[in-house]
Amino acid sequence: AIIENVIKQLNDFYNGPSWVTYNLEKKVFSLTESVAFEKKPAYSHSIAEQVAHLTAWRNFALQKLSGNINFNITDDSEEDWPRVTDWNTVRDEFKVCHQGLIKATGNFTEDQWYATVPGRSYSFLYMINGIVQHDYYHYGQIGSLLAAIRKS
């Protein structure tokens, strides 16, 4: 039940029947490159940078679920907020990472979810739930920025 629930939440956020307005694919991936890279004074990051950040942390989870015990991200580093230059690349990297994360999640057994993530003080279940929460947190920031862009 855990695995199916996690996969559903990850898929719903990306391209499923999300419980919020539209899913990421419909609301964000359909944007033009100029909108995705537009910056506003009150916002620290563009939409493209936000999506790259989501991908970075989804990749962190993917690496940990795949047994890469040495993989790490330091807050506010280039790994945490990757430099982006091409919207198609940002979207493609998210899609590839999403597919890998779904596969790795499906390969995890019920017992493994309660084990501690190497190098961290929390379980794999806590981590993957945190990824979903992190996705929606930044989705809210993206929505706010998109509204500001559309107003101008």
PDB file of C-alpha atoms in Angstrom:
ATOM      1  CA  ALA A   1       0.000   0.000   0.000  1.00  0.00           C
ATOM      2  CA  ILE A   2       2.861   2.393   0.769  1.00  0.00           C
ATOM      3  CA  ILE A   3       4.467   1.950  -2.632  1.00  0.00           C
ATOM      4  CA  GLU A   4       1.233   2.462  -4.573  1.00  0.00           C
ATOM      5  CA  ASN A   5       0.392   5.580  -2.550  1.00  0.00           C
ATOM      6  CA  VAL A   6       3.825   7.140  -3.075  1.00  0.00           C
ATOM      7  CA  ILE A   7       3.788   6.410  -6.802  1.00  0.00           C
ATOM      8  CA  LYS A   8       0.287   7.865  -7.116  1.00  0.00           C
ATOM      9  CA  GLN A   9       1.279  11.074  -5.327  1.00  0.00           C
ATOM     10  CA  LEU A  10       4.402  11.523  -7.468  1.00  0.00           C
ATOM     11  CA  ASN A  11       2.498  10.822 -10.683  1.00  0.00           C
ATOM     12  CA  ASP A  12      -0.459  13.014  -9.755  1.00  0.00           C
ATOM     13  CA  PHE A  13       1.818  15.971  -9.087  1.00  0.00           C
ATOM     14  CA  TYR A  14       3.587  15.558 -12.425  1.00  0.00           C
ATOM     15  CA  ASN A  15       0.901  14.570 -14.911  1.00  0.00           C
ATOM     16  CA  GLY A  16      -2.063  13.008 -13.140  1.00  0.00           C
ATOM     17  CA  PRO A  17      -5.327  14.207 -11.632  1.00  0.00           C
ATOM     18  CA  SER A  18      -3.685  16.490  -9.083  1.00  0.00           C
ATOM     19  CA  TRP A  19      -5.742  17.619  -6.099  1.00  0.00           C
ATOM     20  CA  VAL A  20      -4.698  21.209  -6.829  1.00  0.00           C
ATOM     21  CA  THR A  21      -5.686  23.147  -9.930  1.00  0.00           C
ATOM     22  CA  TYR A  22      -3.596  21.621 -12.717  1.00  0.00           C
ATOM     23  CA  ASN A  23      -0.675  19.225 -12.597  1.00  0.00           C
ATOM     24  CA  LEU A  24       2.890  20.364 -13.302  1.00  0.00           C
ATOM     25  CA  GLU A  25       2.876  19.147 -16.887  1.00  0.00           C
ATOM     26  CA  LYS A  26      -0.291  21.032 -17.824  1.00  0.00           C
ATOM     27  CA  LYS A  27       0.322  24.262 -15.891  1.00  0.00           C
ATOM     28  CA  VAL A  28       4.085  24.642 -16.142  1.00  0.00           C
ATOM     29  CA  PHE A  29       5.577  22.491 -18.887  1.00  0.00           C
ATOM     30  CA  SER A  30       3.330  24.147 -21.458  1.00  0.00           C
ATOM     31  CA  LEU A  31       4.901  27.560 -20.786  1.00  0.00           C
ATOM     32  CA  THR A  32       7.148  29.231 -23.328  1.00  0.00           C
ATOM     33  CA  GLU A  33      10.848  29.498 -22.622  1.00  0.00           C
ATOM     34  CA  SER A  34      10.621  33.279 -22.199  1.00  0.00           C
ATOM     35  CA  VAL A  35       7.965  32.908 -19.473  1.00  0.00           C
ATOM     36  CA  ALA A  36       9.841  30.033 -17.804  1.00  0.00           C
ATOM     37  CA  PHE A  37      13.009  32.140 -17.527  1.00  0.00           C
ATOM     38  CA  GLU A  38      11.364  35.454 -16.625  1.00  0.00           C
ATOM     39  CA  LYS A  39      12.362  36.908 -13.280  1.00  0.00           C
ATOM     40  CA  LYS A  40      10.455  39.291 -11.067  1.00  0.00           C
ATOM     41  CA  PRO A  41      12.014  41.488  -8.355  1.00  0.00           C
ATOM     42  CA  ALA A  42      10.176  39.875  -5.419  1.00  0.00           C
ATOM     43  CA  TYR A  43      11.113  36.332  -6.512  1.00  0.00           C
ATOM     44  CA  SER A  44      14.503  34.706  -6.041  1.00  0.00           C
ATOM     45  CA  HIS A  45      14.187  32.161  -8.848  1.00  0.00           C
ATOM     46  CA  SER A  46      12.584  31.796 -12.258  1.00  0.00           C
ATOM     47  CA  ILE A  47      10.104  29.025 -13.012  1.00  0.00           C
ATOM     48  CA  ALA A  48      12.819  27.141 -14.902  1.00  0.00           C
ATOM     49  CA  GLU A  49      15.124  27.390 -11.886  1.00  0.00           C
ATOM     50  CA  GLN A  50      12.330  26.148  -9.611  1.00  0.00           C
ATOM     51  CA  VAL A  51      11.738  23.107 -11.831  1.00  0.00           C
ATOM     52  CA  ALA A  52      15.480  22.366 -11.940  1.00  0.00           C
ATOM     53  CA  HIS A  53      15.499  22.572  -8.131  1.00  0.00           C
ATOM     54  CA  LEU A  54      12.599  20.085  -7.942  1.00  0.00           C
ATOM     55  CA  THR A  55      14.540  17.773 -10.236  1.00  0.00           C
ATOM     56  CA  ALA A  56      17.671  18.077  -8.098  1.00  0.00           C
ATOM     57  CA  TRP A  57      15.849  16.874  -4.982  1.00  0.00           C
ATOM     58  CA  ARG A  58      13.916  14.192  -6.835  1.00  0.00           C
ATOM     59  CA  ASN A  59      17.301  13.011  -8.108  1.00  0.00           C
ATOM     60  CA  PHE A  60      18.598  13.001  -4.530  1.00  0.00           C
ATOM     61  CA  ALA A  61      15.731  10.661  -3.596  1.00  0.00           C
ATOM     62  CA  LEU A  62      16.332   8.539  -6.694  1.00  0.00           C
ATOM     63  CA  GLN A  63      20.028   8.191  -5.858  1.00  0.00           C
ATOM     64  CA  LYS A  64      19.299   7.195  -2.263  1.00  0.00           C
ATOM     65  CA  LEU A  65      16.565   4.721  -3.285  1.00  0.00           C
ATOM     66  CA  SER A  66      19.002   3.233  -5.822  1.00  0.00           C
ATOM     67  CA  GLY A  67      21.657   2.621  -3.183  1.00  0.00           C
ATOM     68  CA  ASN A  68      24.011   5.520  -3.913  1.00  0.00           C
ATOM     69  CA  ILE A  69      24.950   6.108  -0.287  1.00  0.00           C
ATOM     70  CA  ASN A  70      27.534   8.804  -1.077  1.00  0.00           C
ATOM     71  CA  PHE A  71      25.277  11.078  -3.126  1.00  0.00           C
ATOM     72  CA  ASN A  72      24.478  14.330  -1.355  1.00  0.00           C
ATOM     73  CA  ILE A  73      23.177  17.838  -1.954  1.00  0.00           C
ATOM     74  CA  THR A  74      24.240  20.807   0.119  1.00  0.00           C
ATOM     75  CA  ASP A  75      21.604  23.483   0.680  1.00  0.00           C
ATOM     76  CA  ASP A  76      22.014  26.613  -1.460  1.00  0.00           C
ATOM     77  CA  SER A  77      24.704  24.998  -3.610  1.00  0.00           C
ATOM     78  CA  GLU A  78      24.805  24.631  -7.390  1.00  0.00           C
ATOM     79  CA  GLU A  79      23.560  21.062  -6.914  1.00  0.00           C
ATOM     80  CA  ASP A  80      20.593  22.430  -4.946  1.00  0.00           C
ATOM     81  CA  TRP A  81      19.838  25.208  -7.463  1.00  0.00           C
ATOM     82  CA  PRO A  82      21.351  24.091 -10.784  1.00  0.00           C
ATOM     83  CA  ARG A  83      22.142  26.667 -13.448  1.00  0.00           C
ATOM     84  CA  VAL A  84      19.689  26.442 -16.294  1.00  0.00           C
ATOM     85  CA  THR A  85      19.922  27.715 -19.851  1.00  0.00           C
ATOM     86  CA  ASP A  86      17.408  25.736 -21.890  1.00  0.00           C
ATOM     87  CA  TRP A  87      13.747  25.116 -21.050  1.00  0.00           C
ATOM     88  CA  ASN A  88      13.514  21.916 -23.100  1.00  0.00           C
ATOM     89  CA  THR A  89      16.470  20.478 -21.182  1.00  0.00           C
ATOM     90  CA  VAL A  90      14.922  21.447 -17.834  1.00  0.00           C
ATOM     91  CA  ARG A  91      11.638  19.734 -18.744  1.00  0.00           C
ATOM     92  CA  ASP A  92      13.371  16.652 -20.189  1.00  0.00           C
ATOM     93  CA  GLU A  93      15.570  16.242 -17.117  1.00  0.00           C
ATOM     94  CA  PHE A  94      12.502  16.397 -14.863  1.00  0.00           C
ATOM     95  CA  LYS A  95      10.702  13.776 -16.974  1.00  0.00           C
ATOM     96  CA  VAL A  96      13.680  11.391 -16.989  1.00  0.00           C
ATOM     97  CA  CYS A  97      14.220  11.818 -13.257  1.00  0.00           C
ATOM     98  CA  HIS A  98      10.504  11.302 -12.605  1.00  0.00           C
ATOM     99  CA  GLN A  99      10.521   8.032 -14.552  1.00  0.00           C
ATOM    100  CA  GLY A 100      13.600   6.839 -12.654  1.00  0.00           C
ATOM    101  CA  LEU A 101      12.078   7.793  -9.315  1.00  0.00           C
ATOM    102  CA  ILE A 102       8.871   5.905 -10.084  1.00  0.00           C
ATOM    103  CA  LYS A 103      10.869   2.821 -11.075  1.00  0.00           C
ATOM    104  CA  ALA A 104      13.092   2.990  -7.980  1.00  0.00           C
ATOM    105  CA  THR A 105      10.054   3.501  -5.748  1.00  0.00           C
ATOM    106  CA  GLY A 106       8.378   0.463  -7.274  1.00  0.00           C
ATOM    107  CA  ASN A 107      11.468  -1.639  -6.592  1.00  0.00           C
ATOM    108  CA  PHE A 108      11.524  -0.739  -2.888  1.00  0.00           C
ATOM    109  CA  THR A 109      10.023  -3.253  -0.457  1.00  0.00           C
ATOM    110  CA  GLU A 110       7.669  -2.326   2.394  1.00  0.00           C
ATOM    111  CA  ASP A 111      10.386  -3.042   4.981  1.00  0.00           C
ATOM    112  CA  GLN A 112      12.947  -0.834   3.256  1.00  0.00           C
ATOM    113  CA  TRP A 113      10.763   2.269   3.667  1.00  0.00           C
ATOM    114  CA  TYR A 114      11.424   2.295   7.411  1.00  0.00           C
ATOM    115  CA  ALA A 115      15.214   2.044   7.118  1.00  0.00           C
ATOM    116  CA  THR A 116      17.311   5.176   7.627  1.00  0.00           C
ATOM    117  CA  VAL A 117      18.526   6.988   4.514  1.00  0.00           C
ATOM    118  CA  PRO A 118      22.353   6.730   4.438  1.00  0.00           C
ATOM    119  CA  GLY A 119      23.937   9.968   5.626  1.00  0.00           C
ATOM    120  CA  ARG A 120      20.634  11.307   7.007  1.00  0.00           C
ATOM    121  CA  SER A 121      18.647  10.951  10.217  1.00  0.00           C
ATOM    122  CA  TYR A 122      15.300  10.023   8.669  1.00  0.00           C
ATOM    123  CA  SER A 123      13.664   7.064   6.959  1.00  0.00           C
ATOM    124  CA  PHE A 124      13.123   6.511   3.246  1.00  0.00           C
ATOM    125  CA  LEU A 125       9.382   6.952   3.836  1.00  0.00           C
ATOM    126  CA  TYR A 126       9.977  10.329   5.489  1.00  0.00           C
ATOM    127  CA  MET A 127      12.235  11.317   2.577  1.00  0.00           C
ATOM    128  CA  ILE A 128       9.776  10.399  -0.174  1.00  0.00           C
ATOM    129  CA  ASN A 129       6.895  12.102   1.624  1.00  0.00           C
ATOM    130  CA  GLY A 130       9.160  15.131   1.967  1.00  0.00           C
ATOM    131  CA  ILE A 131       9.757  15.090  -1.794  1.00  0.00           C
ATOM    132  CA  VAL A 132       6.016  15.288  -2.427  1.00  0.00           C
ATOM    133  CA  GLN A 133       5.658  18.130   0.099  1.00  0.00           C
ATOM    134  CA  HIS A 134       8.666  19.906  -1.423  1.00  0.00           C
ATOM    135  CA  ASP A 135       7.157  19.566  -4.897  1.00  0.00           C
ATOM    136  CA  TYR A 136       3.912  21.224  -3.819  1.00  0.00           C
ATOM    137  CA  TYR A 137       5.695  23.937  -1.831  1.00  0.00           C
ATOM    138  CA  HIS A 138       7.620  25.018  -4.913  1.00  0.00           C
ATOM    139  CA  TYR A 139       4.551  24.508  -7.101  1.00  0.00           C
ATOM    140  CA  GLY A 140       2.912  27.212  -4.977  1.00  0.00           C
ATOM    141  CA  GLN A 141       5.894  29.497  -5.540  1.00  0.00           C
ATOM    142  CA  ILE A 142       5.723  28.789  -9.263  1.00  0.00           C
ATOM    143  CA  GLY A 143       2.014  29.628  -9.289  1.00  0.00           C
ATOM    144  CA  SER A 144       2.604  32.896  -7.462  1.00  0.00           C
ATOM    145  CA  LEU A 145       5.409  33.872  -9.833  1.00  0.00           C
ATOM    146  CA  LEU A 146       3.322  32.902 -12.863  1.00  0.00           C
ATOM    147  CA  ALA A 147       0.479  35.113 -11.632  1.00  0.00           C
ATOM    148  CA  ALA A 148       2.906  38.019 -11.220  1.00  0.00           C
ATOM    149  CA  ILE A 149       4.282  37.453 -14.735  1.00  0.00           C
ATOM    150  CA  ARG A 150       0.795  37.350 -16.246  1.00  0.00           C
ATOM    151  CA  LYS A 151      -0.169  40.593 -14.456  1.00  0.00           C
ATOM    152  CA  SER A 152       2.740  42.510 -15.981  1.00  0.00           C
TER     153      SER A 152
END
